Amino acid sequence: MSLDKATVTHIAHLARIEVEDAQLETMVGELNNILSWIEQLNEVDTDGVAPLASVTGHALPLRADAVGDGAYPDRVLANAPDRAMDFYSVPKVVE
Amino acid sequence: MSDLLSLDLAAARDALAKREVSSTELTDAYLQAMEASEHLNCYVTTTADKAREMAGAADARLATGDALPLDGIPLGIKDLFCTQGVPTTAGSHILDGFRPEYESTVTSNLWRDGAVMLGKLNMDEFAMGSANVTSYYGPVESPWKRQDGGNSRLVPGGSSGGSASAVAARLAVAATGTDTGGSIRQPGSFCGIVGMKPTYGRCSRWGVVAFASSLDQAGPLARNVRDAAIMLKSMAGHDPKDSTSANLAVPDFEAALTGDVRGMRIGVPKEYRIDGMPSEIETLWSNGIEMMRDAGAEIVDISLPHTKYALPTYYIIAPAEASSNLARYDGVRYGLRVEGDTLDEMYAKTRGEGFGPEVKRRIMIGTYVLSAGYYDAYYLKAQRVRALIKRDFDQAFESVDTILTPTAPSEAFAIGENDDDPIKMYLNDVFTVPSSLTGLPAISVPVGLSNNGLPLGLQLIGKLFDEESVFRAAGALEAAASFTARPTGGQ
């Protein structure tokens, strides 16, 4: 399948990346090249093969549901581009 | 000590312990060399004051005779590891001004063992690249030059290009790297040094800026196999803060370097003989096979039938995980913010300006393959092929102990080459990606020179958590190859 400009614009919106119109054409070509190269996976018969997400086979550990770290808002907020009191601040979302 | 920079990690450790040299002298020698080699662009940040302070503390400990395992050893740190109070950029504009309030587990382990931090090393943006040309801070140059009389600036490989170039140019005793699809091993091969990617889970990922979480793994770049073994011992270990970190004791990797590979069964996979592979790579590989046979190993022909599908599988899984991991860069909590009238506009402008072209490409691919209607066709399909690739290795390891392959399909190329087509760049990792997808430990050892006089490495792959066999085989290969060539660039 081949991506068109409208689809790439939609993906860029989903990814929250601003793409200038001038870059869009190039991006459409590059993404289509990569996707058509990836299509070769369709040659592989994967019927009945379970998807692999974890390579080591180790079970994920459980721990007590207790706070183990925290209570230092200044450190958490130290890199904030903009803050108000103990909060991150962003452009107004709700009128 | 006539030439402090020529001491490898093991020799520096011994000289420091015997008080023949102080960490302060050694550290100052490196800081001077770094200044003289700024044109290589290896370091994004130099931490001279911190280095001298850490060296002083190491000297105080060494004076008491209670030396730590890496006491006083000056190291470079890939700028993907968070270092408390020291800028951490991941090679990206979007992390402008970011100074972590915490230290990564791997670097904490190195400082616990007495090592000294010289600075933070340049890398491909978010570790996405195979030539270190995608960094916001500019490309890294390799200290190696072609022997053709020209003066082309060559890439060090990537993404741990700053680490590899710095170790090859002797701007650090050794360095940390990270490997998602070959980012330690391929630059190791390009720069004529040793690069070791341990088993997934051997080193904690906590505090390492995430690229693709099911693949990312830290490891050392070092001058030789012994140095890599010493350094990995300090880097590795269980960490409750990374739920995928393996709760296993860390072996003494240095002790595994017995030099004895008699009876070891070494697999040679026929599928790694790819179309268009330069004959000098084939020759190097054949030579390596003979070296191991001469050392007493048993060479076994094996088949890894799904090898050719590893790279396209990787280019679904890694971008998918990256698109999810990199969603955190939104201009709200740290790094770059580009203002917008609405919250969405601020996100899009920040990310549009903050990410470079390769990172954007991968986030877009990842977003697409995970989007509604395509998840099964791409992501689940890739995970199924990944299972088949793992099955190939599982079957092979029933009859062999390690596997020997080339590390990369070519020698280092010039900065600017292979830039026109992303897929051409991706092909650099054709031999390293299969063991990344399967979490297996793998090392690159310099074995010979190309016709242009550039280093070429061979890769040894081992079973899960059997780094010891990998180190043992690598030690024997290194001894047989006796690679002593040194780059002519640098200082």
JSON list of N, CA and C in Angstrom, two decimals, chain A residues 1 3 11-12 15-16 18 30 33 35 37-41 43-44 46 49-53 55-56 58 60-61 75 78-81 88-91, chain B residues 98-99 101 200 243 309 313 315-316 331-335 337 343-344 346-349 351 361 364 367-368 374 378 381 383-384 386-388 423 437-438 465:
[
{"chain": "A", "resi": 1, "resn": "MET", "atom": "N", "xyz": [0.86, -1.20, 0.00]},
{"chain": "A", "resi": 1, "resn": "MET", "atom": "CA", "xyz": [0.00, 0.00, 0.00]},
{"chain": "A", "resi": 1, "resn": "MET", "atom": "C", "xyz": [0.89, 1.24, 0.00]},
{"chain": "A", "resi": 3, "resn": "LEU", "atom": "N", "xyz": [1.33, 5.46, 0.75]},
{"chain": "A", "resi": 3, "resn": "LEU", "atom": "CA", "xyz": [0.82, 6.60, 1.50]},
{"chain": "A", "resi": 3, "resn": "LEU", "atom": "C", "xyz": [0.71, 7.83, 0.60]},
{"chain": "A", "resi": 11, "resn": "ILE", "atom": "N", "xyz": [-0.74, 11.28, 9.81]},
{"chain": "A", "resi": 11, "resn": "ILE", "atom": "CA", "xyz": [0.23, 10.63, 10.71]},
{"chain": "A", "resi": 11, "resn": "ILE", "atom": "C", "xyz": [1.01, 11.71, 11.48]},
{"chain": "A", "resi": 12, "resn": "ALA", "atom": "N", "xyz": [1.41, 12.76, 10.77]},
{"chain": "A", "resi": 12, "resn": "ALA", "atom": "CA", "xyz": [2.15, 13.84, 11.44]},
{"chain": "A", "resi": 12, "resn": "ALA", "atom": "C", "xyz": [1.30, 14.46, 12.54]},
{"chain": "A", "resi": 15, "resn": "ALA", "atom": "N", "xyz": [1.27, 12.16, 15.48]},
{"chain": "A", "resi": 15, "resn": "ALA", "atom": "CA", "xyz": [2.58, 12.19, 16.16]},
{"chain": "A", "resi": 15, "resn": "ALA", "atom": "C", "xyz": [2.88, 13.57, 16.72]},
{"chain": "A", "resi": 16, "resn": "ARG", "atom": "N", "xyz": [1.97, 14.50, 16.50]},
{"chain": "A", "resi": 16, "resn": "ARG", "atom": "CA", "xyz": [2.16, 15.90, 16.94]},
{"chain": "A", "resi": 16, "resn": "ARG", "atom": "C", "xyz": [3.53, 16.44, 16.50]},
{"chain": "A", "resi": 18, "resn": "GLU", "atom": "N", "xyz": [4.93, 19.07, 13.60]},
{"chain": "A", "resi": 18, "resn": "GLU", "atom": "CA", "xyz": [4.60, 20.02, 12.54]},
{"chain": "A", "resi": 18, "resn": "GLU", "atom": "C", "xyz": [5.52, 19.77, 11.35]},
{"chain": "A", "resi": 30, "resn": "GLU", "atom": "N", "xyz": [9.99, 9.19, 1.06]},
{"chain": "A", "resi": 30, "resn": "GLU", "atom": "CA", "xyz": [10.86, 8.40, 1.95]},
{"chain": "A", "resi": 30, "resn": "GLU", "atom": "C", "xyz": [10.06, 7.35, 2.72]},
{"chain": "A", "resi": 33, "resn": "ASN", "atom": "N", "xyz": [9.10, 4.50, 0.45]},
{"chain": "A", "resi": 33, "resn": "ASN", "atom": "CA", "xyz": [10.24, 3.63, 0.19]},
{"chain": "A", "resi": 33, "resn": "ASN", "atom": "C", "xyz": [10.48, 2.66, 1.33]},
{"chain": "A", "resi": 35, "resn": "LEU", "atom": "N", "xyz": [8.36, 1.75, 3.70]},
{"chain": "A", "resi": 35, "resn": "LEU", "atom": "CA", "xyz": [7.24, 0.81, 3.88]},
{"chain": "A", "resi": 35, "resn": "LEU", "atom": "C", "xyz": [7.23, -0.27, 2.80]},
{"chain": "A", "resi": 37, "resn": "TRP", "atom": "N", "xyz": [9.82, -1.48, 1.32]},
{"chain": "A", "resi": 37, "resn": "TRP", "atom": "CA", "xyz": [10.93, -2.37, 1.67]},
{"chain": "A", "resi": 37, "resn": "TRP", "atom": "C", "xyz": [10.51, -3.33, 2.79]},
{"chain": "A", "resi": 38, "resn": "ILE", "atom": "N", "xyz": [9.74, -2.80, 3.74]},
{"chain": "A", "resi": 38, "resn": "ILE", "atom": "CA", "xyz": [9.28, -3.60, 4.88]},
{"chain": "A", "resi": 38, "resn": "ILE", "atom": "C", "xyz": [8.29, -4.68, 4.43]},
{"chain": "A", "resi": 39, "resn": "GLU", "atom": "N", "xyz": [7.57, -4.39, 3.32]},
{"chain": "A", "resi": 39, "resn": "GLU", "atom": "CA", "xyz": [6.54, -5.32, 2.84]},
{"chain": "A", "resi": 39, "resn": "GLU", "atom": "C", "xyz": [7.08, -6.73, 2.59]},
{"chain": "A", "resi": 40, "resn": "GLN", "atom": "N", "xyz": [8.42, -6.88, 2.42]},
{"chain": "A", "resi": 40, "resn": "GLN", "atom": "CA", "xyz": [8.95, -8.21, 2.15]},
{"chain": "A", "resi": 40, "resn": "GLN", "atom": "C", "xyz": [8.65, -9.20, 3.28]},
{"chain": "A", "resi": 41, "resn": "LEU", "atom": "N", "xyz": [8.27, -8.68, 4.44]},
{"chain": "A", "resi": 41, "resn": "LEU", "atom": "CA", "xyz": [7.90, -9.59, 5.54]},
{"chain": "A", "resi": 41, "resn": "LEU", "atom": "C", "xyz": [6.69, -10.43, 5.18]},
{"chain": "A", "resi": 43, "resn": "GLU", "atom": "N", "xyz": [6.35, -12.21, 2.77]},
{"chain": "A", "resi": 43, "resn": "GLU", "atom": "CA", "xyz": [6.79, -13.51, 2.23]},
{"chain": "A", "resi": 43, "resn": "GLU", "atom": "C", "xyz": [6.87, -14.57, 3.32]},
{"chain": "A", "resi": 44, "resn": "VAL", "atom": "N", "xyz": [6.97, -14.13, 4.57]},
{"chain": "A", "resi": 44, "resn": "VAL", "atom": "CA", "xyz": [7.22, -15.09, 5.65]},
{"chain": "A", "resi": 44, "resn": "VAL", "atom": "C", "xyz": [5.91, -15.67, 6.16]},
{"chain": "A", "resi": 46, "resn": "THR", "atom": "N", "xyz": [3.82, -16.86, 8.86]},
{"chain": "A", "resi": 46, "resn": "THR", "atom": "CA", "xyz": [3.85, -16.75, 10.32]},
{"chain": "A", "resi": 46, "resn": "THR", "atom": "C", "xyz": [2.58, -17.35, 10.94]},
{"chain": "A", "resi": 49, "resn": "VAL", "atom": "N", "xyz": [2.37, -18.71, 14.64]},
{"chain": "A", "resi": 49, "resn": "VAL", "atom": "CA", "xyz": [3.54, -18.27, 15.40]},
{"chain": "A", "resi": 49, "resn": "VAL", "atom": "C", "xyz": [3.10, -17.18, 16.38]},
{"chain": "A", "resi": 50, "resn": "ALA", "atom": "N", "xyz": [3.41, -17.38, 17.65]},
{"chain": "A", "resi": 50, "resn": "ALA", "atom": "CA", "xyz": [3.02, -16.38, 18.66]},
{"chain": "A", "resi": 50, "resn": "ALA", "atom": "C", "xyz": [3.96, -15.19, 18.58]},
{"chain": "A", "resi": 51, "resn": "PRO", "atom": "N", "xyz": [3.42, -13.96, 18.65]},
{"chain": "A", "resi": 51, "resn": "PRO", "atom": "CA", "xyz": [4.28, -12.76, 18.61]},
{"chain": "A", "resi": 51, "resn": "PRO", "atom": "C", "xyz": [5.24, -12.75, 19.80]},
{"chain": "A", "resi": 52, "resn": "LEU", "atom": "N", "xyz": [6.49, -12.31, 19.54]},
{"chain": "A", "resi": 52, "resn": "LEU", "atom": "CA", "xyz": [7.51, -12.29, 20.59]},
{"chain": "A", "resi": 52, "resn": "LEU", "atom": "C", "xyz": [7.74, -10.85, 21.04]},
{"chain": "A", "resi": 53, "resn": "ALA", "atom": "N", "xyz": [7.53, -10.62, 22.33]},
{"chain": "A", "resi": 53, "resn": "ALA", "atom": "CA", "xyz": [7.77, -9.28, 22.87]},
{"chain": "A", "resi": 53, "resn": "ALA", "atom": "C", "xyz": [8.95, -9.29, 23.83]},
{"chain": "A", "resi": 55, "resn": "VAL", "atom": "N", "xyz": [12.47, -11.20, 25.08]},
{"chain": "A", "resi": 55, "resn": "VAL", "atom": "CA", "xyz": [13.45, -12.15, 24.56]},
{"chain": "A", "resi": 55, "resn": "VAL", "atom": "C", "xyz": [14.05, -13.06, 25.61]},
{"chain": "A", "resi": 56, "resn": "THR", "atom": "N", "xyz": [14.08, -12.63, 26.87]},
{"chain": "A", "resi": 56, "resn": "THR", "atom": "CA", "xyz": [14.80, -13.43, 27.86]},
{"chain": "A", "resi": 56, "resn": "THR", "atom": "C", "xyz": [13.91, -14.46, 28.55]},
{"chain": "A", "resi": 58, "resn": "HIS", "atom": "N", "xyz": [12.16, -13.99, 31.07]},
{"chain": "A", "resi": 58, "resn": "HIS", "atom": "CA", "xyz": [12.03, -13.73, 32.50]},
{"chain": "A", "resi": 58, "resn": "HIS", "atom": "C", "xyz": [10.65, -13.13, 32.79]},
{"chain": "A", "resi": 60, "resn": "LEU", "atom": "N", "xyz": [8.07, -10.69, 34.61]},
{"chain": "A", "resi": 60, "resn": "LEU", "atom": "CA", "xyz": [8.20, -9.36, 35.20]},
{"chain": "A", "resi": 60, "resn": "LEU", "atom": "C", "xyz": [7.99, -9.46, 36.71]},
{"chain": "A", "resi": 61, "resn": "PRO", "atom": "N", "xyz": [8.85, -8.82, 37.49]},
{"chain": "A", "resi": 61, "resn": "PRO", "atom": "CA", "xyz": [8.73, -8.92, 38.95]},
{"chain": "A", "resi": 61, "resn": "PRO", "atom": "C", "xyz": [7.57, -8.09, 39.48]},
{"chain": "A", "resi": 75, "resn": "ARG", "atom": "N", "xyz": [12.93, 19.24, 42.57]},
{"chain": "A", "resi": 75, "resn": "ARG", "atom": "CA", "xyz": [13.79, 18.44, 41.68]},
{"chain": "A", "resi": 75, "resn": "ARG", "atom": "C", "xyz": [13.01, 17.98, 40.46]},
{"chain": "A", "resi": 78, "resn": "ALA", "atom": "N", "xyz": [12.62, 20.91, 38.17]},
{"chain": "A", "resi": 78, "resn": "ALA", "atom": "CA", "xyz": [13.84, 21.70, 37.94]},
{"chain": "A", "resi": 78, "resn": "ALA", "atom": "C", "xyz": [14.08, 22.02, 36.47]},
{"chain": "A", "resi": 79, "resn": "ASN", "atom": "N", "xyz": [13.66, 21.14, 35.58]},
{"chain": "A", "resi": 79, "resn": "ASN", "atom": "CA", "xyz": [13.91, 21.35, 34.15]},
{"chain": "A", "resi": 79, "resn": "ASN", "atom": "C", "xyz": [12.70, 21.91, 33.40]},
{"chain": "A", "resi": 80, "resn": "ALA", "atom": "N", "xyz": [11.66, 22.26, 34.12]},
{"chain": "A", "resi": 80, "resn": "ALA", "atom": "CA", "xyz": [10.44, 22.72, 33.44]},
{"chain": "A", "resi": 80, "resn": "ALA", "atom": "C", "xyz": [10.69, 24.03, 32.68]},
{"chain": "A", "resi": 81, "resn": "PRO", "atom": "N", "xyz": [10.30, 24.09, 31.40]},
{"chain": "A", "resi": 81, "resn": "PRO", "atom": "CA", "xyz": [10.44, 25.35, 30.66]},
{"chain": "A", "resi": 81, "resn": "PRO", "atom": "C", "xyz": [9.60, 26.46, 31.29]},
{"chain": "A", "resi": 88, "resn": "TYR", "atom": "N", "xyz": [3.57, 22.21, 36.30]},
{"chain": "A", "resi": 88, "resn": "TYR", "atom": "CA", "xyz": [4.03, 22.61, 34.96]},
{"chain": "A", "resi": 88, "resn": "TYR", "atom": "C", "xyz": [2.94, 23.50, 34.39]},
{"chain": "A", "resi": 89, "resn": "SER", "atom": "N", "xyz": [3.30, 24.53, 33.65]},
{"chain": "A", "resi": 89, "resn": "SER", "atom": "CA", "xyz": [2.25, 25.33, 33.04]},
{"chain": "A", "resi": 89, "resn": "SER", "atom": "C", "xyz": [2.33, 25.22, 31.53]},
{"chain": "A", "resi": 90, "resn": "VAL", "atom": "N", "xyz": [1.15, 25.25, 30.92]},
{"chain": "A", "resi": 90, "resn": "VAL", "atom": "CA", "xyz": [1.01, 25.08, 29.47]},
{"chain": "A", "resi": 90, "resn": "VAL", "atom": "C", "xyz": [0.01, 26.11, 28.96]},
{"chain": "A", "resi": 91, "resn": "PRO", "atom": "N", "xyz": [-0.08, 26.31, 27.64]},
{"chain": "A", "resi": 91, "resn": "PRO", "atom": "CA", "xyz": [-1.10, 27.23, 27.13]},
{"chain": "A", "resi": 91, "resn": "PRO", "atom": "C", "xyz": [-2.49, 26.80, 27.59]},
{"chain": "B", "resi": 98, "resn": "PHE", "atom": "N", "xyz": [18.66, 20.46, 29.22]},
{"chain": "B", "resi": 98, "resn": "PHE", "atom": "CA", "xyz": [18.25, 19.43, 30.18]},
{"chain": "B", "resi": 98, "resn": "PHE", "atom": "C", "xyz": [19.43, 18.99, 31.05]},
{"chain": "B", "resi": 99, "resn": "ARG", "atom": "N", "xyz": [19.27, 19.18, 32.34]},
{"chain": "B", "resi": 99, "resn": "ARG", "atom": "CA", "xyz": [20.25, 18.68, 33.31]},
{"chain": "B", "resi": 99, "resn": "ARG", "atom": "C", "xyz": [19.52, 17.72, 34.24]},
{"chain": "B", "resi": 101, "resn": "GLU", "atom": "N", "xyz": [18.20, 15.38, 37.12]},
{"chain": "B", "resi": 101, "resn": "GLU", "atom": "CA", "xyz": [18.27, 15.46, 38.58]},
{"chain": "B", "resi": 101, "resn": "GLU", "atom": "C", "xyz": [18.66, 14.10, 39.17]},
{"chain": "B", "resi": 200, "resn": "TYR", "atom": "N", "xyz": [20.42, -8.66, 26.63]},
{"chain": "B", "resi": 200, "resn": "TYR", "atom": "CA", "xyz": [19.37, -7.75, 27.05]},
{"chain": "B", "resi": 200, "resn": "TYR", "atom": "C", "xyz": [19.02, -8.06, 28.52]},
{"chain": "B", "resi": 243, "resn": "SER", "atom": "N", "xyz": [12.52, -3.05, 35.41]},
{"chain": "B", "resi": 243, "resn": "SER", "atom": "CA", "xyz": [11.83, -4.33, 35.63]},
{"chain": "B", "resi": 243, "resn": "SER", "atom": "C", "xyz": [12.32, -5.40, 34.65]},
{"chain": "B", "resi": 309, "resn": "TYR", "atom": "N", "xyz": [15.20, -11.30, 6.97]},
{"chain": "B", "resi": 309, "resn": "TYR", "atom": "CA", "xyz": [14.01, -10.57, 7.42]},
{"chain": "B", "resi": 309, "resn": "TYR", "atom": "C", "xyz": [14.24, -9.78, 8.71]},
{"chain": "B", "resi": 313, "resn": "THR", "atom": "N", "xyz": [12.15, -6.35, 9.96]},
{"chain": "B", "resi": 313, "resn": "THR", "atom": "CA", "xyz": [11.45, -6.56, 11.24]},
{"chain": "B", "resi": 313, "resn": "THR", "atom": "C", "xyz": [11.84, -5.48, 12.23]},
{"chain": "B", "resi": 315, "resn": "TYR", "atom": "N", "xyz": [12.94, -2.56, 11.54]},
{"chain": "B", "resi": 315, "resn": "TYR", "atom": "CA", "xyz": [12.43, -1.24, 11.16]},
{"chain": "B", "resi": 315, "resn": "TYR", "atom": "C", "xyz": [10.91, -1.10, 11.27]},
{"chain": "B", "resi": 316, "resn": "ILE", "atom": "N", "xyz": [10.27, -2.09, 11.85]},
{"chain": "B", "resi": 316, "resn": "ILE", "atom": "CA", "xyz": [8.90, -1.92, 12.36]},
{"chain": "B", "resi": 316, "resn": "ILE", "atom": "C", "xyz": [8.96, -1.78, 13.88]},
{"chain": "B", "resi": 331, "resn": "GLY", "atom": "N", "xyz": [7.66, 19.53, 25.30]},
{"chain": "B", "resi": 331, "resn": "GLY", "atom": "CA", "xyz": [7.87, 20.94, 25.65]},
{"chain": "B", "resi": 331, "resn": "GLY", "atom": "C", "xyz": [7.28, 21.33, 26.99]},
{"chain": "B", "resi": 332, "resn": "VAL", "atom": "N", "xyz": [6.82, 20.35, 27.77]},
{"chain": "B", "resi": 332, "resn": "VAL", "atom": "CA", "xyz": [6.17, 20.67, 29.03]},
{"chain": "B", "resi": 332, "resn": "VAL", "atom": "C", "xyz": [7.11, 20.49, 30.23]},
{"chain": "B", "resi": 333, "resn": "ARG", "atom": "N", "xyz": [7.82, 19.37, 30.24]},
{"chain": "B", "resi": 333, "resn": "ARG", "atom": "CA", "xyz": [8.53, 19.02, 31.48]},
{"chain": "B", "resi": 333, "resn": "ARG", "atom": "C", "xyz": [10.03, 19.29, 31.45]},
{"chain": "B", "resi": 334, "resn": "TYR", "atom": "N", "xyz": [10.61, 19.25, 30.27]},
{"chain": "B", "resi": 334, "resn": "TYR", "atom": "CA", "xyz": [12.06, 19.51, 30.18]},
{"chain": "B", "resi": 334, "resn": "TYR", "atom": "C", "xyz": [12.41, 19.82, 28.74]},
{"chain": "B", "resi": 335, "resn": "GLY", "atom": "N", "xyz": [13.56, 20.37, 28.54]},
{"chain": "B", "resi": 335, "resn": "GLY", "atom": "CA", "xyz": [14.07, 20.59, 27.19]},
{"chain": "B", "resi": 335, "resn": "GLY", "atom": "C", "xyz": [13.41, 21.75, 26.47]},
{"chain": "B", "resi": 337, "resn": "ARG", "atom": "N", "xyz": [11.06, 24.19, 24.38]},
{"chain": "B", "resi": 337, "resn": "ARG", "atom": "CA", "xyz": [9.65, 24.49, 24.18]},
{"chain": "B", "resi": 337, "resn": "ARG", "atom": "C", "xyz": [9.53, 25.56, 23.12]},
{"chain": "B", "resi": 343, "resn": "LEU", "atom": "N", "xyz": [-2.33, 24.19, 23.17]},
{"chain": "B", "resi": 343, "resn": "LEU", "atom": "CA", "xyz": [-1.45, 23.14, 23.69]},
{"chain": "B", "resi": 343, "resn": "LEU", "atom": "C", "xyz": [-0.96, 22.24, 22.53]},
{"chain": "B", "resi": 344, "resn": "ASP", "atom": "N", "xyz": [-1.91, 21.85, 21.66]},
{"chain": "B", "resi": 344, "resn": "ASP", "atom": "CA", "xyz": [-1.55, 21.00, 20.52]},
{"chain": "B", "resi": 344, "resn": "ASP", "atom": "C", "xyz": [-0.53, 21.68, 19.61]},
{"chain": "B", "resi": 346, "resn": "MET", "atom": "N", "xyz": [1.61, 23.94, 20.48]},
{"chain": "B", "resi": 346, "resn": "MET", "atom": "CA", "xyz": [2.90, 23.95, 21.17]},
{"chain": "B", "resi": 346, "resn": "MET", "atom": "C", "xyz": [3.61, 22.59, 21.03]},
{"chain": "B", "resi": 347, "resn": "TYR", "atom": "N", "xyz": [2.86, 21.52, 21.20]},
{"chain": "B", "resi": 347, "resn": "TYR", "atom": "CA", "xyz": [3.44, 20.18, 21.02]},
{"chain": "B", "resi": 347, "resn": "TYR", "atom": "C", "xyz": [4.05, 20.06, 19.62]},
{"chain": "B", "resi": 348, "resn": "ALA", "atom": "N", "xyz": [3.23, 20.38, 18.61]},
{"chain": "B", "resi": 348, "resn": "ALA", "atom": "CA", "xyz": [3.63, 20.14, 17.21]},
{"chain": "B", "resi": 348, "resn": "ALA", "atom": "C", "xyz": [4.81, 21.01, 16.82]},
{"chain": "B", "resi": 349, "resn": "LYS", "atom": "N", "xyz": [4.80, 22.26, 17.28]},
{"chain": "B", "resi": 349, "resn": "LYS", "atom": "CA", "xyz": [5.91, 23.16, 16.94]},
{"chain": "B", "resi": 349, "resn": "LYS", "atom": "C", "xyz": [7.20, 22.72, 17.66]},
{"chain": "B", "resi": 351, "resn": "ARG", "atom": "N", "xyz": [8.02, 19.74, 18.69]},
{"chain": "B", "resi": 351, "resn": "ARG", "atom": "CA", "xyz": [8.52, 18.48, 18.13]},
{"chain": "B", "resi": 351, "resn": "ARG", "atom": "C", "xyz": [8.99, 18.66, 16.68]},
{"chain": "B", "resi": 361, "resn": "ARG", "atom": "N", "xyz": [11.35, 10.78, 10.84]},
{"chain": "B", "resi": 361, "resn": "ARG", "atom": "CA", "xyz": [11.00, 9.66, 9.97]},
{"chain": "B", "resi": 361, "resn": "ARG", "atom": "C", "xyz": [10.62, 8.43, 10.79]},
{"chain": "B", "resi": 364, "resn": "MET", "atom": "N", "xyz": [7.35, 8.84, 12.63]},
{"chain": "B", "resi": 364, "resn": "MET", "atom": "CA", "xyz": [6.23, 8.75, 11.68]},
{"chain": "B", "resi": 364, "resn": "MET", "atom": "C", "xyz": [5.95, 7.29, 11.29]},
{"chain": "B", "resi": 367, "resn": "THR", "atom": "N", "xyz": [4.44, 5.61, 14.31]},
{"chain": "B", "resi": 367, "resn": "THR", "atom": "CA", "xyz": [3.05, 6.04, 14.53]},
{"chain": "B", "resi": 367, "resn": "THR", "atom": "C", "xyz": [2.13, 5.33, 13.54]},
{"chain": "B", "resi": 368, "resn": "TYR", "atom": "N", "xyz": [2.59, 5.25, 12.29]},
{"chain": "B", "resi": 368, "resn": "TYR", "atom": "CA", "xyz": [1.77, 4.62, 11.25]},
{"chain": "B", "resi": 368, "resn": "TYR", "atom": "C", "xyz": [1.56, 3.13, 11.54]},
{"chain": "B", "resi": 374, "resn": "TYR", "atom": "N", "xyz": [-3.68, -0.89, 11.19]},
{"chain": "B", "resi": 374, "resn": "TYR", "atom": "CA", "xyz": [-2.40, -1.37, 10.65]},
{"chain": "B", "resi": 374, "resn": "TYR", "atom": "C", "xyz": [-1.58, -2.15, 11.65]},
{"chain": "B", "resi": 378, "resn": "TYR", "atom": "N", "xyz": [1.45, -4.83, 10.52]},
{"chain": "B", "resi": 378, "resn": "TYR", "atom": "CA", "xyz": [2.86, -4.47, 10.67]},
{"chain": "B", "resi": 378, "resn": "TYR", "atom": "C", "xyz": [3.45, -4.94, 12.00]},
{"chain": "B", "resi": 381, "resn": "LYS", "atom": "N", "xyz": [2.84, -8.65, 12.92]},
{"chain": "B", "resi": 381, "resn": "LYS", "atom": "CA", "xyz": [3.57, -9.46, 11.93]},
{"chain": "B", "resi": 381, "resn": "LYS", "atom": "C", "xyz": [5.07, -9.46, 12.27]},
{"chain": "B", "resi": 383, "resn": "GLN", "atom": "N", "xyz": [6.47, -8.92, 15.14]},
{"chain": "B", "resi": 383, "resn": "GLN", "atom": "CA", "xyz": [6.74, -9.68, 16.37]},
{"chain": "B", "resi": 383, "resn": "GLN", "atom": "C", "xyz": [6.71, -11.20, 16.11]},
{"chain": "B", "resi": 384, "resn": "ARG", "atom": "N", "xyz": [5.91, -11.61, 15.14]},
{"chain": "B", "resi": 384, "resn": "ARG", "atom": "CA", "xyz": [5.87, -13.04, 14.78]},
{"chain": "B", "resi": 384, "resn": "ARG", "atom": "C", "xyz": [7.16, -13.44, 14.06]},
{"chain": "B", "resi": 386, "resn": "ARG", "atom": "N", "xyz": [9.93, -11.94, 14.44]},
{"chain": "B", "resi": 386, "resn": "ARG", "atom": "CA", "xyz": [10.94, -11.89, 15.50]},
{"chain": "B", "resi": 386, "resn": "ARG", "atom": "C", "xyz": [11.01, -13.24, 16.24]},
{"chain": "B", "resi": 387, "resn": "ALA", "atom": "N", "xyz": [9.85, -13.85, 16.46]},
{"chain": "B", "resi": 387, "resn": "ALA", "atom": "CA", "xyz": [9.82, -15.16, 17.12]},
{"chain": "B", "resi": 387, "resn": "ALA", "atom": "C", "xyz": [10.54, -16.21, 16.26]},
{"chain": "B", "resi": 388, "resn": "LEU", "atom": "N", "xyz": [10.37, -16.11, 14.93]},
{"chain": "B", "resi": 388, "resn": "LEU", "atom": "CA", "xyz": [11.03, -17.07, 14.04]},
{"chain": "B", "resi": 388, "resn": "LEU", "atom": "C", "xyz": [12.54, -16.87, 14.04]},
{"chain": "B", "resi": 423, "resn": "ILE", "atom": "N", "xyz": [17.43, 3.73, 3.53]},
{"chain": "B", "resi": 423, "resn": "ILE", "atom": "CA", "xyz": [17.57, 2.27, 3.57]},
{"chain": "B", "resi": 423, "resn": "ILE", "atom": "C", "xyz": [19.03, 1.85, 3.40]},
{"chain": "B", "resi": 437, "resn": "LEU", "atom": "N", "xyz": [17.54, -8.28, 18.00]},
{"chain": "B", "resi": 437, "resn": "LEU", "atom": "CA", "xyz": [16.13, -8.68, 18.08]},
{"chain": "B", "resi": 437, "resn": "LEU", "atom": "C", "xyz": [15.95, -9.86, 19.03]},
{"chain": "B", "resi": 438, "resn": "THR", "atom": "N", "xyz": [17.01, -10.63, 19.24]},
{"chain": "B", "resi": 438, "resn": "THR", "atom": "CA", "xyz": [16.91, -11.82, 20.07]},
{"chain": "B", "resi": 438, "resn": "THR", "atom": "C", "xyz": [17.58, -11.63, 21.43]},
{"chain": "B", "resi": 465, "resn": "PHE", "atom": "N", "xyz": [22.83, -14.64, 28.25]},
{"chain": "B", "resi": 465, "resn": "PHE", "atom": "CA", "xyz": [23.56, -14.57, 29.53]},
{"chain": "B", "resi": 465, "resn": "PHE", "atom": "C", "xyz": [24.84, -15.41, 29.55]}
]
